[in-house]
mmCIF file with all atom_site columns, C-alpha atoms in Angstrom:
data_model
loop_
_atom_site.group_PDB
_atom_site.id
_atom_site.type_symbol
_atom_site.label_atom_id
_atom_site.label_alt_id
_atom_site.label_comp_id
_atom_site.label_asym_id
_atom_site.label_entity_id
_atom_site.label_seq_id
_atom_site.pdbx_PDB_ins_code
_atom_site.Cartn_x
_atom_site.Cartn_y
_atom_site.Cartn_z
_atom_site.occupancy
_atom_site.B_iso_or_equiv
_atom_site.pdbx_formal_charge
_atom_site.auth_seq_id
_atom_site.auth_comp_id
_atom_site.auth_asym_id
_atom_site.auth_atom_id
_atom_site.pdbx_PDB_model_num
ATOM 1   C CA . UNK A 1 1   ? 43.372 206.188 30.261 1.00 92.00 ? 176 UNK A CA 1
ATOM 2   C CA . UNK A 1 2   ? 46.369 204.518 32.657 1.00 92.00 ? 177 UNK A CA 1
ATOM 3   C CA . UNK A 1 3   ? 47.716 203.535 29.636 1.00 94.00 ? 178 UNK A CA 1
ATOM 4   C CA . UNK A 1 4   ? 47.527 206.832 27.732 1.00 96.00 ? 179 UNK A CA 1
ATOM 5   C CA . UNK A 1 5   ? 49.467 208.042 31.103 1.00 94.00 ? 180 UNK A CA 1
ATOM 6   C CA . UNK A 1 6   ? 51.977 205.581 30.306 1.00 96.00 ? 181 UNK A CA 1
ATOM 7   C CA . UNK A 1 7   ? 53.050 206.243 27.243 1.00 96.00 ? 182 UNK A CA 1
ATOM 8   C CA . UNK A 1 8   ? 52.914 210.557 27.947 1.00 96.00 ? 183 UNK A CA 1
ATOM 9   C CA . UNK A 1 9   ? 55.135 209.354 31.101 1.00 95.00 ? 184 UNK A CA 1
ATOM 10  C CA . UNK A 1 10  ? 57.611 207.846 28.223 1.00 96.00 ? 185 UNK A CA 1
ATOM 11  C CA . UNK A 1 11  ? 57.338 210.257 25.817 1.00 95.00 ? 186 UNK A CA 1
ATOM 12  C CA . UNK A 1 12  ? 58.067 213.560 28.212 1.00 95.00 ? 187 UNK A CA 1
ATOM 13  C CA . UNK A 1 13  ? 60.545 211.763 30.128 1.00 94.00 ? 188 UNK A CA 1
ATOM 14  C CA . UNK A 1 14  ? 59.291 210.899 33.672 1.00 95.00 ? 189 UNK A CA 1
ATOM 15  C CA . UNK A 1 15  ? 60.202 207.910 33.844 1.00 95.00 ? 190 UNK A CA 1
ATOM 16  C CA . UNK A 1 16  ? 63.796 209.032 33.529 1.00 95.00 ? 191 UNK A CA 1
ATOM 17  C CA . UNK A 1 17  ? 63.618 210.456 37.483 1.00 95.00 ? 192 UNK A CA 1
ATOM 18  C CA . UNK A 1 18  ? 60.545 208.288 38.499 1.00 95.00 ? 193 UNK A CA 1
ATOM 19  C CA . UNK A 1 19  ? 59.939 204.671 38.668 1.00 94.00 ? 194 UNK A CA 1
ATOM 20  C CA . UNK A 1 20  ? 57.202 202.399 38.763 1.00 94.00 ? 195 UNK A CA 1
ATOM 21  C CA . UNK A 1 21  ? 58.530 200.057 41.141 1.00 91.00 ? 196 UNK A CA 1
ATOM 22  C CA . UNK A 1 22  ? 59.027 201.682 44.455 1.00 89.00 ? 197 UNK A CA 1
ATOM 23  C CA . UNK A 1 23  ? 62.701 201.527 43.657 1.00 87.00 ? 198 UNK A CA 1
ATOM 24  C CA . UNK A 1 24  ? 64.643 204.945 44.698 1.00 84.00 ? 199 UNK A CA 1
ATOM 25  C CA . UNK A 1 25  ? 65.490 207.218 42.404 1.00 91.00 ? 200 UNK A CA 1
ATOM 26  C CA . UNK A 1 26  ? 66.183 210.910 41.479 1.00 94.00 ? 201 UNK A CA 1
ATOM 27  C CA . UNK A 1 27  ? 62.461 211.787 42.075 1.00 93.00 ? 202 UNK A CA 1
ATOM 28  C CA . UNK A 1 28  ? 59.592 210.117 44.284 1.00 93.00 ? 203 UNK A CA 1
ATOM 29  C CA . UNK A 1 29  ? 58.562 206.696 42.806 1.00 94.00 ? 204 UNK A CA 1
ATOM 30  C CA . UNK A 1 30  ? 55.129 206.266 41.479 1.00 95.00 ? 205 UNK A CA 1
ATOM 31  C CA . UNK A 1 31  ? 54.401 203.226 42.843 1.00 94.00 ? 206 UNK A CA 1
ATOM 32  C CA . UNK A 1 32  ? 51.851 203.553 46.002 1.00 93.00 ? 207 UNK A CA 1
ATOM 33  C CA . UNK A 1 33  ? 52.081 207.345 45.401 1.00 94.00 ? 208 UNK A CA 1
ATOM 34  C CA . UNK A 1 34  ? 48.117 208.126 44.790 1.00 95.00 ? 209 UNK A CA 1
ATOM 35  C CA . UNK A 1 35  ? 47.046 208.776 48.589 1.00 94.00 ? 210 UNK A CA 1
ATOM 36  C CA . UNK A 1 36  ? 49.989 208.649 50.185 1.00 93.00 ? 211 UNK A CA 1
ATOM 37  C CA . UNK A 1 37  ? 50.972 211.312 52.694 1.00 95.00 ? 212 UNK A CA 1
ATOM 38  C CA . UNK A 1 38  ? 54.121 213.019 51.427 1.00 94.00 ? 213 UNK A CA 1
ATOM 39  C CA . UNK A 1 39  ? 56.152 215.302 54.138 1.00 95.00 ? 214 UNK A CA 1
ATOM 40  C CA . UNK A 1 40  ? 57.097 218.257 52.348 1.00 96.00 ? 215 UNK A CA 1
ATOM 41  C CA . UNK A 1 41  ? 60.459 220.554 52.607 1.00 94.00 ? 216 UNK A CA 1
ATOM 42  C CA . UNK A 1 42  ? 60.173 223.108 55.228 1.00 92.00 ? 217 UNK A CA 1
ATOM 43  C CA . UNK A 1 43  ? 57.822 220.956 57.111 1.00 94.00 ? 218 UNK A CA 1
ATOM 44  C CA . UNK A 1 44  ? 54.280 219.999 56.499 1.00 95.00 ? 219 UNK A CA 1
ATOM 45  C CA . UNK A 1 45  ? 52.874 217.212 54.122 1.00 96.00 ? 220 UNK A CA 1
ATOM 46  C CA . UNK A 1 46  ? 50.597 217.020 51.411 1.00 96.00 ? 221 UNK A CA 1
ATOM 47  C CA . UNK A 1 47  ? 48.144 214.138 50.460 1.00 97.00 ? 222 UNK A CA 1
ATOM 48  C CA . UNK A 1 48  ? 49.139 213.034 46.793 1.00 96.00 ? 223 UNK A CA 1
ATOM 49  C CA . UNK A 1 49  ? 45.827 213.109 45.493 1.00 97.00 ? 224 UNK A CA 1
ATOM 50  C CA . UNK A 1 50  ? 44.379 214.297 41.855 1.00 97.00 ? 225 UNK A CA 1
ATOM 51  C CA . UNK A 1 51  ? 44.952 218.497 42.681 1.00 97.00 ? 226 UNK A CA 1
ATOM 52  C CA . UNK A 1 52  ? 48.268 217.779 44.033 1.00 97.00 ? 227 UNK A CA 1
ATOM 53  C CA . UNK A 1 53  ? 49.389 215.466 41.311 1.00 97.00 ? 228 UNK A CA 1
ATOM 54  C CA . UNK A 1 54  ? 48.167 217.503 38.784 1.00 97.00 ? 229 UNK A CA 1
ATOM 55  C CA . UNK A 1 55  ? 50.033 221.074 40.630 1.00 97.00 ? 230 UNK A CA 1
ATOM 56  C CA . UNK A 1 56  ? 52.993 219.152 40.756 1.00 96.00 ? 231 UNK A CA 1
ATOM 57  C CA . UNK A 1 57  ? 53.015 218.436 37.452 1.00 96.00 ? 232 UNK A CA 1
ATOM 58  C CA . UNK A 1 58  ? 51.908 221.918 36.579 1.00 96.00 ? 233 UNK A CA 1
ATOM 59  C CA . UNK A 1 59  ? 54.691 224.165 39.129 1.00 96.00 ? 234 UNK A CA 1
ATOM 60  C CA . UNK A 1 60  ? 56.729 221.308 40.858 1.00 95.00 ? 235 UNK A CA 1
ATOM 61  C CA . UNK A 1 61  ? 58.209 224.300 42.901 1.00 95.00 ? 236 UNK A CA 1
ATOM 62  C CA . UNK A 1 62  ? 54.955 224.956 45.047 1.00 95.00 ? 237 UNK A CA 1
ATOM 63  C CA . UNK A 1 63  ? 55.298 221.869 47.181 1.00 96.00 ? 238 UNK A CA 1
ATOM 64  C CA . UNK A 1 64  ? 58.870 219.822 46.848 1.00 95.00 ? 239 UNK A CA 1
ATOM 65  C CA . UNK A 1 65  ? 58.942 216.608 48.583 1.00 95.00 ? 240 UNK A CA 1
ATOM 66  C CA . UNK A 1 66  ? 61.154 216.332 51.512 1.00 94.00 ? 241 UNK A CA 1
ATOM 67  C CA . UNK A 1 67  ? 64.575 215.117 50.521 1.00 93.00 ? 242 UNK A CA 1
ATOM 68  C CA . UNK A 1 68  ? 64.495 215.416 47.289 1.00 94.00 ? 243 UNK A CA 1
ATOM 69  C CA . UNK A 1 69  ? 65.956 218.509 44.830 1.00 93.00 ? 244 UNK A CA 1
ATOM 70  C CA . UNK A 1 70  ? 64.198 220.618 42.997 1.00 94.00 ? 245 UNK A CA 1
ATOM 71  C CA . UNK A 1 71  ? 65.438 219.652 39.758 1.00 94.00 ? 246 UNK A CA 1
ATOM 72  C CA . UNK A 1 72  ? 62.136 218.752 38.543 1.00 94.00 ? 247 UNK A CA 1
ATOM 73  C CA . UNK A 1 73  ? 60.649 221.208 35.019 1.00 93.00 ? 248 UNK A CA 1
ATOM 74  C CA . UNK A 1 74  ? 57.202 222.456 35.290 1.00 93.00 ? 249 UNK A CA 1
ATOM 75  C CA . UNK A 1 75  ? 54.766 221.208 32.759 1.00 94.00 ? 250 UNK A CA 1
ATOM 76  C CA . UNK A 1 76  ? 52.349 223.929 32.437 1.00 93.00 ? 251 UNK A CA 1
ATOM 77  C CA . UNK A 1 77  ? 52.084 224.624 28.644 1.00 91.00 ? 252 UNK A CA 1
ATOM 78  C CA . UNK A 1 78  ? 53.805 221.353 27.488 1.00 93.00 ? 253 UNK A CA 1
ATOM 79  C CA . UNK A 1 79  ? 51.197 218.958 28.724 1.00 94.00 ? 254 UNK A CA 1
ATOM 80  C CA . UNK A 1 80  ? 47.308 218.895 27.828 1.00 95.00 ? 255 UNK A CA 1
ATOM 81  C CA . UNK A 1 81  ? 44.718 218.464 29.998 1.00 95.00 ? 256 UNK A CA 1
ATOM 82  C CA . UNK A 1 82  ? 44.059 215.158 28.432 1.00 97.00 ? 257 UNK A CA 1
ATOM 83  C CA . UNK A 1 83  ? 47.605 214.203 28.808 1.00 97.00 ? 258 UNK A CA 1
ATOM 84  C CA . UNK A 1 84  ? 48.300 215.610 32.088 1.00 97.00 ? 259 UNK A CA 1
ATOM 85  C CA . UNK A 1 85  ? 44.805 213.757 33.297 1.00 96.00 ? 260 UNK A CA 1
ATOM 86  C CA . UNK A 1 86  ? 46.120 210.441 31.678 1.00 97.00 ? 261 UNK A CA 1
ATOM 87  C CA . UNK A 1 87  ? 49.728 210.825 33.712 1.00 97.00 ? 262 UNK A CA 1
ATOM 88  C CA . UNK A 1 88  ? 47.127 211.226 37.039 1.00 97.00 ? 263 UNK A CA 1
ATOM 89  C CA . UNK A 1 89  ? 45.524 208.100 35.985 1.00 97.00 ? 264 UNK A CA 1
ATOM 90  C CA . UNK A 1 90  ? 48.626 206.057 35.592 1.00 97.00 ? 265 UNK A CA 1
ATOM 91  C CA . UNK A 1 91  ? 49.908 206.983 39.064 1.00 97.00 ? 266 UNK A CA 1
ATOM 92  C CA . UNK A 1 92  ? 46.869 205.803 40.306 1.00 96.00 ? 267 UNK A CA 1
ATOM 93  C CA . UNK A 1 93  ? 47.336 202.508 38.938 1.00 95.00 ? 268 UNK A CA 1
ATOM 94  C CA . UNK A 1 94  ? 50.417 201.471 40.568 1.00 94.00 ? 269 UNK A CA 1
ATOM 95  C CA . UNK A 1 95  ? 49.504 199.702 43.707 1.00 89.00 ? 270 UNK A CA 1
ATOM 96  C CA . UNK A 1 96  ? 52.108 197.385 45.508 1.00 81.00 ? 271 UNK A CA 1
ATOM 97  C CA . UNK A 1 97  ? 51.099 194.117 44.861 1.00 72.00 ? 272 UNK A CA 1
ATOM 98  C CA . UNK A 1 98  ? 50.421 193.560 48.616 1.00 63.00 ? 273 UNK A CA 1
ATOM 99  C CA . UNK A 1 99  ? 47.692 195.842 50.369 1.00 58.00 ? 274 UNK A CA 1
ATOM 100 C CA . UNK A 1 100 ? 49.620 197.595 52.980 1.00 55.00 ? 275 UNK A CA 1
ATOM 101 C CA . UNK A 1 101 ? 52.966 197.552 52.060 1.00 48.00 ? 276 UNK A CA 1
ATOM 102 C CA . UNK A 1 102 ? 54.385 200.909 50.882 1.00 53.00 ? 277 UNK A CA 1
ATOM 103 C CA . UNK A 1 103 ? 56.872 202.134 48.236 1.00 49.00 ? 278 UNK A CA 1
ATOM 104 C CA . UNK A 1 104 ? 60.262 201.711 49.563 1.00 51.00 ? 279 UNK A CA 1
ATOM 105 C CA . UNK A 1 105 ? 62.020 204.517 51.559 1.00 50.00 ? 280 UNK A CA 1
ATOM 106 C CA . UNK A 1 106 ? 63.936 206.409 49.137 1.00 48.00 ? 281 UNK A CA 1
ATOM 107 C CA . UNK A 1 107 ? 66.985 208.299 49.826 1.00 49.00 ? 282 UNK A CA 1
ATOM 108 C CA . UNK A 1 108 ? 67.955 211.479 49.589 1.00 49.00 ? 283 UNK A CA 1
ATOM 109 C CA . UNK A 1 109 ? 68.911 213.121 46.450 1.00 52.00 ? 284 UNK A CA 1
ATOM 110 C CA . UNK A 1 110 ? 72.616 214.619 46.568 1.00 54.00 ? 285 UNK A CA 1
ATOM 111 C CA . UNK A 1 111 ? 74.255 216.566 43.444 1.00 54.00 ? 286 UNK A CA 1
ATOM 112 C CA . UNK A 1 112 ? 77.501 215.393 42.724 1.00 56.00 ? 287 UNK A CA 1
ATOM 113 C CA . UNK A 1 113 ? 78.335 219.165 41.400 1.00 57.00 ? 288 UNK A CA 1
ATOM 114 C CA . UNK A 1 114 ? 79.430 217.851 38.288 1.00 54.00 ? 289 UNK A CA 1
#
């Protein structure tokens, strides 16, 4: 199924704001996102877990990751369950190598205005 998620992930274009590294990028990096705490934009945080994966996929609007844009499309009608469940499962699979070390502090997002 992880690899399923991988190839939707190509396909739709993810992995043109996300990587699978834990390298910064336009959105929040994949790697050691499943269970992570996220602090969201206007305070709060959200634990990225299946429903929040799967929202954010869905209405990336309803909870937008603290320093980061809102640039992000929603997904609702372009992905299938199958698909969108697949995409859930790849996140899950990218651990950092080493147990306890997280995805690297990413910065924040600025528009050029270009």
């Amino acid at each position: 199924m992880a690899v399923r998620g991988e190839r939707v992930a190509a396909a739709q274009g993810c992995l043109q704001c996300h990587t699978v590294t834990g390298a910064p990028h336009i959105g929040p990096t994949w790697l050691g996102l499943y269970g992570r705490k996220e602090p969201l934009e206007g305070g709060g945080a959200v634990l990225a877990d299946e429903a929040y994966l799967t929202e954010s996929m869905m209405d990336p609007l309803a909870k937008v990751v603290a320093g980061y844009a809102p640039v992000m499309p929603g997904y609702h009608g372009r992905l299938s369950a199958e698909d969108s469940g697949a995409l859930v499962e790849f996140i899950k699979s990218l651990r950092p190598l080493r147990p306890g070390v997280t995805a690297a502090e990413e910065p924040v997002y600025v528009p050029t205005g270009r």
